[in-house]
Coordinates of C-alpha atoms and ligand atoms in Angstrom, one line a residue:
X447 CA -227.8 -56.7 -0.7
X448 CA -230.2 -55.7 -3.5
X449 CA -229.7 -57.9 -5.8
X450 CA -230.4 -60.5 -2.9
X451 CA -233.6 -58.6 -2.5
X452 CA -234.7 -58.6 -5.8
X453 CA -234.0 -61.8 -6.5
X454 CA -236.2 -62.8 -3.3
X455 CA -238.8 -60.7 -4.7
X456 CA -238.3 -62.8 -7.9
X457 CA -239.1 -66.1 -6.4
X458 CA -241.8 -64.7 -4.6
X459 CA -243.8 -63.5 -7.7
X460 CA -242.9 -66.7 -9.2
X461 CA -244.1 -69.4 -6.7
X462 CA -246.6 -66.7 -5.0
X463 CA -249.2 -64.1 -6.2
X464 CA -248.0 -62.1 -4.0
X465 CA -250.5 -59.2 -5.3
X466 CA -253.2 -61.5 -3.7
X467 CA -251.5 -61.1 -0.3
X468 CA -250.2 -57.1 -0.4
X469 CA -254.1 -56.7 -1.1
X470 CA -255.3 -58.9 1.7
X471 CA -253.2 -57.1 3.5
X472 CA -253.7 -53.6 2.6
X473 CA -257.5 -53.7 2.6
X474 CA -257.4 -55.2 6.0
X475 CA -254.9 -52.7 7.3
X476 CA -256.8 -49.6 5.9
X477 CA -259.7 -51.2 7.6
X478 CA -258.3 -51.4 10.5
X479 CA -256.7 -47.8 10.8
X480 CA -259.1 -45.5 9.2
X481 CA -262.8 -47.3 9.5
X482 CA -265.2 -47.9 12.1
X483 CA -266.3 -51.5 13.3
X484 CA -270.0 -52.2 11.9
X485 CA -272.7 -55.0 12.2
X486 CA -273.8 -58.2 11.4
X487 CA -276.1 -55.8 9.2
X488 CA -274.4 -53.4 8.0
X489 CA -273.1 -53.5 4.3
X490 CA -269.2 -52.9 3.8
X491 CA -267.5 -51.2 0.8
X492 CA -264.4 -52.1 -0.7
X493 CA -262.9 -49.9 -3.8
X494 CA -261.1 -51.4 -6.7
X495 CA -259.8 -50.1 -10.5
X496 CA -259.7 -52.3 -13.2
X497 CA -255.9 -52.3 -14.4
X498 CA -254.2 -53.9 -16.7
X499 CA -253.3 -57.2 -14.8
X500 CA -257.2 -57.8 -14.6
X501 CA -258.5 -57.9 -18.1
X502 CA -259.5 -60.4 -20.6
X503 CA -257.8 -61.5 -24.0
X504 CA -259.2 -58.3 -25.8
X505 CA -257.6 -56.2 -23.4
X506 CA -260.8 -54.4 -23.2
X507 CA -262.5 -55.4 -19.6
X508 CA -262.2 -57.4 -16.7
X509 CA -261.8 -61.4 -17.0
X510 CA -264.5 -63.6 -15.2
X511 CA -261.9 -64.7 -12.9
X512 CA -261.2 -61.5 -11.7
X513 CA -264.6 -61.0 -9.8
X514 CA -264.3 -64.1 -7.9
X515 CA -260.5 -63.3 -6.9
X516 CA -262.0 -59.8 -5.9
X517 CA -265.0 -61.0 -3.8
X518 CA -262.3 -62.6 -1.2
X519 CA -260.7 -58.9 -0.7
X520 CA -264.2 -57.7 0.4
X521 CA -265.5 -61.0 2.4
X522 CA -261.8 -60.8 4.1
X523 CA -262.6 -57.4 5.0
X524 CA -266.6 -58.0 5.9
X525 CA -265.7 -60.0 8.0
X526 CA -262.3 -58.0 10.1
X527 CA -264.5 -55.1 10.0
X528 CA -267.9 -57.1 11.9
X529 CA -265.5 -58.8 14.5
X530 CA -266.5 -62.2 12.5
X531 CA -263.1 -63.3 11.9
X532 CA -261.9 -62.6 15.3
X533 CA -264.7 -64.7 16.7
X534 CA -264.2 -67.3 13.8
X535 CA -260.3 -67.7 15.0
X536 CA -261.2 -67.7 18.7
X537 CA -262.7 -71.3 18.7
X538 CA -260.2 -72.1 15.7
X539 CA -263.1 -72.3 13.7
X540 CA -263.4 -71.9 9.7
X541 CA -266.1 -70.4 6.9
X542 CA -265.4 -71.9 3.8
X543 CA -266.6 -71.0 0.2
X544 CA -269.1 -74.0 -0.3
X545 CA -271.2 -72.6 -3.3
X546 CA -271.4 -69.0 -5.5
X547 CA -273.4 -68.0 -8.2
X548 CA -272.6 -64.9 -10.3
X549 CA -274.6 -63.2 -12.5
X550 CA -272.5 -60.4 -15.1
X551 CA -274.8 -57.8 -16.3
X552 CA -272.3 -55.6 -17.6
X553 CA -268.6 -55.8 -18.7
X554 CA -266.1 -53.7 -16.2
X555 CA -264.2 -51.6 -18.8
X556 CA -260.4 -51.4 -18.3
X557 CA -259.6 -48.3 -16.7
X558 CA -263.0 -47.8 -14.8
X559 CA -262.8 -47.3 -11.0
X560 CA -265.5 -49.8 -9.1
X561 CA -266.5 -50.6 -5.3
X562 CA -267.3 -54.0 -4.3
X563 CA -270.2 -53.8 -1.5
X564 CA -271.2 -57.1 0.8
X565 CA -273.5 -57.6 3.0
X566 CA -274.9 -60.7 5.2
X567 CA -278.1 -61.5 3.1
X568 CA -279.5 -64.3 5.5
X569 CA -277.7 -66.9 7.9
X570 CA -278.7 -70.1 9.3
X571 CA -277.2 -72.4 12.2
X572 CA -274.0 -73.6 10.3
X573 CA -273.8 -71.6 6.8
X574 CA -273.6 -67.6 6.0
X575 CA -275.2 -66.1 2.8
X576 CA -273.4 -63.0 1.3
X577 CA -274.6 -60.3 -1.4
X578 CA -271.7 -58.8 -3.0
X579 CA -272.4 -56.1 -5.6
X580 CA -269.9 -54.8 -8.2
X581 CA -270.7 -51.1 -9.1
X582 CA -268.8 -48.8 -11.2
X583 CA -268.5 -45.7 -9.4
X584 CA -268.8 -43.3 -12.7
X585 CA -272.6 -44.5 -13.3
X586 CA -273.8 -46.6 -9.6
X587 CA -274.9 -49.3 -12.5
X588 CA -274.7 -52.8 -10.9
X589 CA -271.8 -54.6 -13.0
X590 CA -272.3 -58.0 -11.3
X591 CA -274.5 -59.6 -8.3
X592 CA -272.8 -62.3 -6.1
X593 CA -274.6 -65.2 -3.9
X594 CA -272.1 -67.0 -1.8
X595 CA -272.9 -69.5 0.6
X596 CA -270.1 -70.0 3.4
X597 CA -270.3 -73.1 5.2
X598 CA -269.1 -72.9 8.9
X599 CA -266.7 -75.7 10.1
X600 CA -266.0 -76.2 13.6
X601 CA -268.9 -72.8 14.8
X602 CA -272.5 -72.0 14.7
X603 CA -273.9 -68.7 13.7
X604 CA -275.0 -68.0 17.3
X605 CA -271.6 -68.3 18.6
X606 CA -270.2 -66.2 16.3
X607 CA -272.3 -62.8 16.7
X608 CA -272.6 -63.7 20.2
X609 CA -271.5 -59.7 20.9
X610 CA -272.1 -58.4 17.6
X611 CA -274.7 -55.7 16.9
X612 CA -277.1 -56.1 14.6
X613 CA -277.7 -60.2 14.6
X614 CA -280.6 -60.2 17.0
X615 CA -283.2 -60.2 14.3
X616 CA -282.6 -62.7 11.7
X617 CA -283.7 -61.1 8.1
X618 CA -286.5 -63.3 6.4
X619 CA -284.8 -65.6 3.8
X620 CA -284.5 -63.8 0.2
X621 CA -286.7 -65.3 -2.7
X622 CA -283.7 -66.0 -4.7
X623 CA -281.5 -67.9 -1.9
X624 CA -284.9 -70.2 -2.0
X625 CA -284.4 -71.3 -4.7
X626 CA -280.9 -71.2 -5.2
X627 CA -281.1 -74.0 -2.3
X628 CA -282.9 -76.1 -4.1
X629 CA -280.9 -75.9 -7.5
X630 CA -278.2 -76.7 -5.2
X631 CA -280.0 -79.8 -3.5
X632 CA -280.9 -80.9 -7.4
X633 CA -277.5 -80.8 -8.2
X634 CA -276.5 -82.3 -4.7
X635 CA -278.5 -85.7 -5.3
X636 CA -277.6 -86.0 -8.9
X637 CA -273.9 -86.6 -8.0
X638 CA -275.1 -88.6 -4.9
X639 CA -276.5 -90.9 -7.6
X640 CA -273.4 -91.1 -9.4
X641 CA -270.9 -92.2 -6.7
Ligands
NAG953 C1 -267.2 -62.1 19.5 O1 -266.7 -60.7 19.3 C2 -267.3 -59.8 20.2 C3 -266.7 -58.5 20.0 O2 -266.2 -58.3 18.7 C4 -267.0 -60.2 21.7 O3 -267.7 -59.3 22.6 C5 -267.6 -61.6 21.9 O4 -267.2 -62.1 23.2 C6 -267.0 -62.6 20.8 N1 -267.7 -63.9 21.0 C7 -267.0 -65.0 21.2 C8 -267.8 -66.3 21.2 O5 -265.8 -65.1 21.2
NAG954 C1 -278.5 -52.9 12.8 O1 -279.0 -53.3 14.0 C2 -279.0 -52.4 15.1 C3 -279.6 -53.0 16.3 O2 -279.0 -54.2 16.6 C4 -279.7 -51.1 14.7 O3 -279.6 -50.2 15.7 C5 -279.1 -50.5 13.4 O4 -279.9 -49.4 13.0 C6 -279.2 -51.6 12.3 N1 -278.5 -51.1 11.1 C7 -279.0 -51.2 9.9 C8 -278.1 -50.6 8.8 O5 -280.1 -51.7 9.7

């Protein structure tokens, strides 16, 4: 009976990062148990630690690839903890990651406890913009900055709050998402040209 187990556990690790879903899972479920339901404006917290699994070749802090793998954990729970994803699977609809641009300030050392905090920066009828900041708890110093634009398939914004605090006033579109937009569009019409 063990042995069956373990070699089911096996396979799984194998064909499945499985890590990916317990953590789904878990920061959903502590979420769900132990925290309040917030706004379209408020800013969640997620908390992570950077182990061994996470860093680099040196062994010394956390791989690029790691942040991006993290931001899903505290989008996932953003958006369980607003109501978003309940409206989002009510009219089977989908937010998908269409764009993100990173900026690393500083490393994560291995070993170093960090939260992940996100917040809805500015929306528009059928895409989401979301700040995600990665802050080591031992000095509040702001590791890495996240813009990620989620594009809505199948919804509109104003369905999707409709019933949601805080989404009645739409926050004036950041500098930085300007522009962002229109690196984007650049890059957009380049390809255009190309096909
Ligand atoms: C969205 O969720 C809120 C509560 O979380 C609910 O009151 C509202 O009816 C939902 N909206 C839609 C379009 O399902
Ligand atoms: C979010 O909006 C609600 C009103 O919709 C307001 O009462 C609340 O103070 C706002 N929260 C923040 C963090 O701005």
């Amino acid at each position: 009976m063990l042995c069956y187990f373990a070699i089911a556990l096996l396979i799984s690790y194998i064909f499945f990062d499985v890590n990916y879903f317990l953590r789904i899972a878990f920061t959903i479920g502590i979420g769900r148990l132990f925290q309040k339901k917030c706004g379209v404006n408020d800013t969640t917290t997620i908390y992570g630690f950077c182990t061994t699994q996470d860093v680099d070749i040196f062994l010394r802090h956390m791989n690029n690839a790691r942040y991006v793998r993290e931001l899903d954990f505290a989008r996932f729970h953003f958006y369980d903890r607003t109501g978003i994803y309940e409206n989002i699977t009510k009219v089977n609809g989908h937010a998908l990651q269409g764009a993100s641009s990173i900026r690393y300030r500083r490393t994560i050392p291995i070993f170093t406890a960090y939260k992940v905090e996100t917040k809805l920066a500015y929306w528009d009828e059928k895409t989401l913009f979301i700040e995600q900041k990665f802050i080591t708890l031992n000095d509040g110093f702001v590791r890495a900055i996240v813009l990620s634009r989620q594009n809505l398939l199948n919804v509109d914004a104003e369905t999707l709050f409709k019933g949601i605090p805080g989404a009645d006033q739409r926050p004036e579109c950041p500098e930085e998402i300007k522009h962002w937009l229109q690196s984007i569009e650049v890059s957009s019409a380049k390809l255009r040209k190309k096909d």
